[in-house]
PDB file of C-alpha atoms in Angstrom:
ATOM      1  CA  UNK W   1     118.444  89.275  87.195  1.00  0.00           C
ATOM      2  CA  UNK W   2     117.719  89.942  83.694  1.00  0.00           C
ATOM      3  CA  UNK W   3     120.124  92.354  82.236  1.00  0.00           C
ATOM      4  CA  UNK W   4     120.095  93.867  78.889  1.00  0.00           C
ATOM      5  CA  UNK W   5     122.929  96.268  77.588  1.00  0.00           C
ATOM      6  CA  UNK W   6     123.390  97.969  74.278  1.00  0.00           C
ATOM      7  CA  UNK W   7     126.446  99.501  72.726  1.00  0.00           C
ATOM      8  CA  UNK W   8     127.556 100.643  69.616  1.00  0.00           C
ATOM      9  CA  UNK W   9     125.280 103.683  68.311  1.00  0.00           C
ATOM     10  CA  UNK W  10     126.896 106.568  66.890  1.00  0.00           C
ATOM     11  CA  UNK W  11     126.845 109.730  64.327  1.00  0.00           C
ATOM     12  CA  UNK W  12     127.136 108.228  60.646  1.00  0.00           C
ATOM     13  CA  UNK W  13     126.289 110.043  57.192  1.00  0.00           C
ATOM     14  CA  UNK W  14     123.361 108.666  55.557  1.00  0.00           C
ATOM     15  CA  UNK W  15     124.582 105.644  53.303  1.00  0.00           C
ATOM     16  CA  UNK W  16     126.850 104.725  56.296  1.00  0.00           C
ATOM     17  CA  UNK W  17     126.844 101.275  58.556  1.00  0.00           C
ATOM     18  CA  UNK W  18     127.073 100.717  62.155  1.00  0.00           C
ATOM     19  CA  UNK W  19     126.780  97.671  64.056  1.00  0.00           C
ATOM     20  CA  UNK W  20     124.888  97.347  67.387  1.00  0.00           C
ATOM     21  CA  UNK W  21     125.711  94.772  70.150  1.00  0.00           C
ATOM     22  CA  UNK W  22     123.519  94.038  72.852  1.00  0.00           C
ATOM     23  CA  UNK W  23     124.944  91.653  75.852  1.00  0.00           C
ATOM     24  CA  UNK W  24     122.464  89.651  77.652  1.00  0.00           C
ATOM     25  CA  UNK W  25     122.496  87.963  81.346  1.00  0.00           C
ATOM     26  CA  UNK W  26     120.706  86.639  83.736  1.00  0.00           C
ATOM     27  CA  UNK W  27     119.247  84.364  81.690  1.00  0.00           C
ATOM     28  CA  UNK W  28     119.832  81.422  79.032  1.00  0.00           C
ATOM     29  CA  UNK W  29     120.548  83.476  76.113  1.00  0.00           C
ATOM     30  CA  UNK W  30     120.599  80.160  73.991  1.00  0.00           C
ATOM     31  CA  UNK W  31     117.400  79.123  74.778  1.00  0.00           C
ATOM     32  CA  UNK W  32     115.585  82.246  73.639  1.00  0.00           C
ATOM     33  CA  UNK W  33     114.535  84.866  71.223  1.00  0.00           C
ATOM     34  CA  UNK W  34     115.832  88.164  70.827  1.00  0.00           C
ATOM     35  CA  UNK W  35     114.597  91.307  69.283  1.00  0.00           C
ATOM     36  CA  UNK W  36     115.773  94.615  68.239  1.00  0.00           C
ATOM     37  CA  UNK W  37     113.442  97.449  68.879  1.00  0.00           C
ATOM     38  CA  UNK W  38     113.688 101.591  67.910  1.00  0.00           C
ATOM     39  CA  UNK W  39     111.892 104.909  69.055  1.00  0.00           C
ATOM     40  CA  UNK W  40     112.276 107.891  66.988  1.00  0.00           C
ATOM     41  CA  UNK W  41     111.466 111.299  68.694  1.00  0.00           C
ATOM     42  CA  UNK W  42     107.447 111.634  68.909  1.00  0.00           C
ATOM     43  CA  UNK W  43     107.141 108.217  67.806  1.00  0.00           C
ATOM     44  CA  UNK W  44     106.147 104.988  69.319  1.00  0.00           C
ATOM     45  CA  UNK W  45     108.550 102.238  69.761  1.00  0.00           C
ATOM     46  CA  UNK W  46     108.875 100.063  66.793  1.00  0.00           C
ATOM     47  CA  UNK W  47     109.990  96.485  65.956  1.00  0.00           C
ATOM     48  CA  UNK W  48     112.796  96.070  63.593  1.00  0.00           C
ATOM     49  CA  UNK W  49     114.215  92.688  63.952  1.00  0.00           C
ATOM     50  CA  UNK W  50     114.221  89.386  65.806  1.00  0.00           C
ATOM     51  CA  UNK W  51     116.339  86.205  65.825  1.00  0.00           C
ATOM     52  CA  UNK W  52     114.714  83.106  67.366  1.00  0.00           C
ATOM     53  CA  UNK W  53     116.417  80.436  69.522  1.00  0.00           C
ATOM     54  CA  UNK W  54     117.276  78.357  66.303  1.00  0.00           C
ATOM     55  CA  UNK W  55     118.411  81.132  64.397  1.00  0.00           C
ATOM     56  CA  UNK W  56     115.783  81.881  62.162  1.00  0.00           C
ATOM     57  CA  UNK W  57     115.364  85.707  61.687  1.00  0.00           C
ATOM     58  CA  UNK W  58     112.510  88.533  60.661  1.00  0.00           C
ATOM     59  CA  UNK W  59     112.653  91.828  60.036  1.00  0.00           C
ATOM     60  CA  UNK W  60     110.755  94.725  60.005  1.00  0.00           C
ATOM     61  CA  UNK W  61     109.679  95.855  55.811  1.00  0.00           C
ATOM     62  CA  UNK W  62     111.360  98.969  56.500  1.00  0.00           C
ATOM     63  CA  UNK W  63     115.324  97.635  56.910  1.00  0.00           C
ATOM     64  CA  UNK W  64     114.579  94.398  55.066  1.00  0.00           C
ATOM     65  CA  UNK W  65     117.892  94.226  53.045  1.00  0.00           C
ATOM     66  CA  UNK W  66     119.638  96.491  54.938  1.00  0.00           C
ATOM     67  CA  UNK W  67     119.794  95.118  58.706  1.00  0.00           C
ATOM     68  CA  UNK W  68     121.002  91.808  59.268  1.00  0.00           C
ATOM     69  CA  UNK W  69     120.057  90.402  63.389  1.00  0.00           C
ATOM     70  CA  UNK W  70     123.079  87.880  64.420  1.00  0.00           C
ATOM     71  CA  UNK W  71     123.724  86.365  67.679  1.00  0.00           C
ATOM     72  CA  UNK W  72     126.792  84.824  69.362  1.00  0.00           C
ATOM     73  CA  UNK W  73     125.283  81.961  72.014  1.00  0.00           C
ATOM     74  CA  UNK W  74     129.275  81.872  73.649  1.00  0.00           C
ATOM     75  CA  UNK W  75     129.274  85.648  74.333  1.00  0.00           C
ATOM     76  CA  UNK W  76     125.615  85.879  74.922  1.00  0.00           C
ATOM     77  CA  UNK W  77     125.306  88.723  72.510  1.00  0.00           C
ATOM     78  CA  UNK W  78     122.866  89.333  69.674  1.00  0.00           C
ATOM     79  CA  UNK W  79     124.367  92.190  66.995  1.00  0.00           C
ATOM     80  CA  UNK W  80     122.203  94.394  64.451  1.00  0.00           C
ATOM     81  CA  UNK W  81     124.507  95.160  61.625  1.00  0.00           C
ATOM     82  CA  UNK W  82     123.080  98.389  60.044  1.00  0.00           C
ATOM     83  CA  UNK W  83     123.822  99.116  56.801  1.00  0.00           C
ATOM     84  CA  UNK W  84     122.955 101.689  53.872  1.00  0.00           C
ATOM     85  CA  UNK W  85     121.735 103.852  56.733  1.00  0.00           C
ATOM     86  CA  UNK W  86     118.898 106.468  56.270  1.00  0.00           C
ATOM     87  CA  UNK W  87     117.378 109.660  58.445  1.00  0.00           C
ATOM     88  CA  UNK W  88     114.598 108.149  58.779  1.00  0.00           C
ATOM     89  CA  UNK W  89     116.478 105.166  61.008  1.00  0.00           C
ATOM     90  CA  UNK W  90     117.429 107.998  63.311  1.00  0.00           C
ATOM     91  CA  UNK W  91     116.181 106.936  66.918  1.00  0.00           C
ATOM     92  CA  UNK W  92     117.185 105.106  70.022  1.00  0.00           C
ATOM     93  CA  UNK W  93     117.856 101.388  69.739  1.00  0.00           C
ATOM     94  CA  UNK W  94     116.931  98.906  72.033  1.00  0.00           C
ATOM     95  CA  UNK W  95     117.619  95.214  72.686  1.00  0.00           C
ATOM     96  CA  UNK W  96     114.220  93.080  74.315  1.00  0.00           C
ATOM     97  CA  UNK W  97     114.167  89.429  75.089  1.00  0.00           C
ATOM     98  CA  UNK W  98     110.711  88.453  74.336  1.00  0.00           C
ATOM     99  CA  UNK W  99     110.475  84.911  75.340  1.00  0.00           C
ATOM    100  CA  UNK W 100     112.189  85.561  78.652  1.00  0.00           C
ATOM    101  CA  UNK W 101     109.272  87.826  80.084  1.00  0.00           C
ATOM    102  CA  UNK W 102     107.416  90.738  79.584  1.00  0.00           C
ATOM    103  CA  UNK W 103     109.126  94.361  80.179  1.00  0.00           C
ATOM    104  CA  UNK W 104     112.569  93.368  79.780  1.00  0.00           C
ATOM    105  CA  UNK W 105     114.851  96.523  77.846  1.00  0.00           C
ATOM    106  CA  UNK W 106     117.806  97.611  77.600  1.00  0.00           C
ATOM    107  CA  UNK W 107     118.774 100.981  78.034  1.00  0.00           C
ATOM    108  CA  UNK W 108     118.894 101.993  74.693  1.00  0.00           C
ATOM    109  CA  UNK W 109     121.883 103.259  72.301  1.00  0.00           C
ATOM    110  CA  UNK W 110     121.781 106.316  69.944  1.00  0.00           C
ATOM    111  CA  UNK W 111     121.561 106.133  66.033  1.00  0.00           C
ATOM    112  CA  UNK W 112     121.580 109.288  64.520  1.00  0.00           C
ATOM    113  CA  UNK W 113     121.996 109.790  60.640  1.00  0.00           C
ATOM    114  CA  UNK W 114     122.845 112.887  59.009  1.00  0.00           C
ATOM    115  CA  UNK W 115     121.536 113.533  55.391  1.00  0.00           C
TER     116      UNK W 115
END
């Protein structure tokens, strides 16, 4: 079955960096788009970034220029390099497989940015 496992979250000071990973299994990783979402306390889950199967990337305006999404097909893993982090980036970050089907989410990884 489809499984998505995020890792790499943590506590970092404003201006710092983190690199999140999402390991995927149960489908052909190289044939599918992958995406990152996040959910802050008391807010709805929001789109962060997406990488299409061909490598094209899309970003939310709030992270453009600071975050970079990438993938390694040989490792079935998607990454999110987050630089110049801000307190408003604090959230649980989720991995998603939008072209595999509806409702495939990882368990999330907490990112906390202190000011």
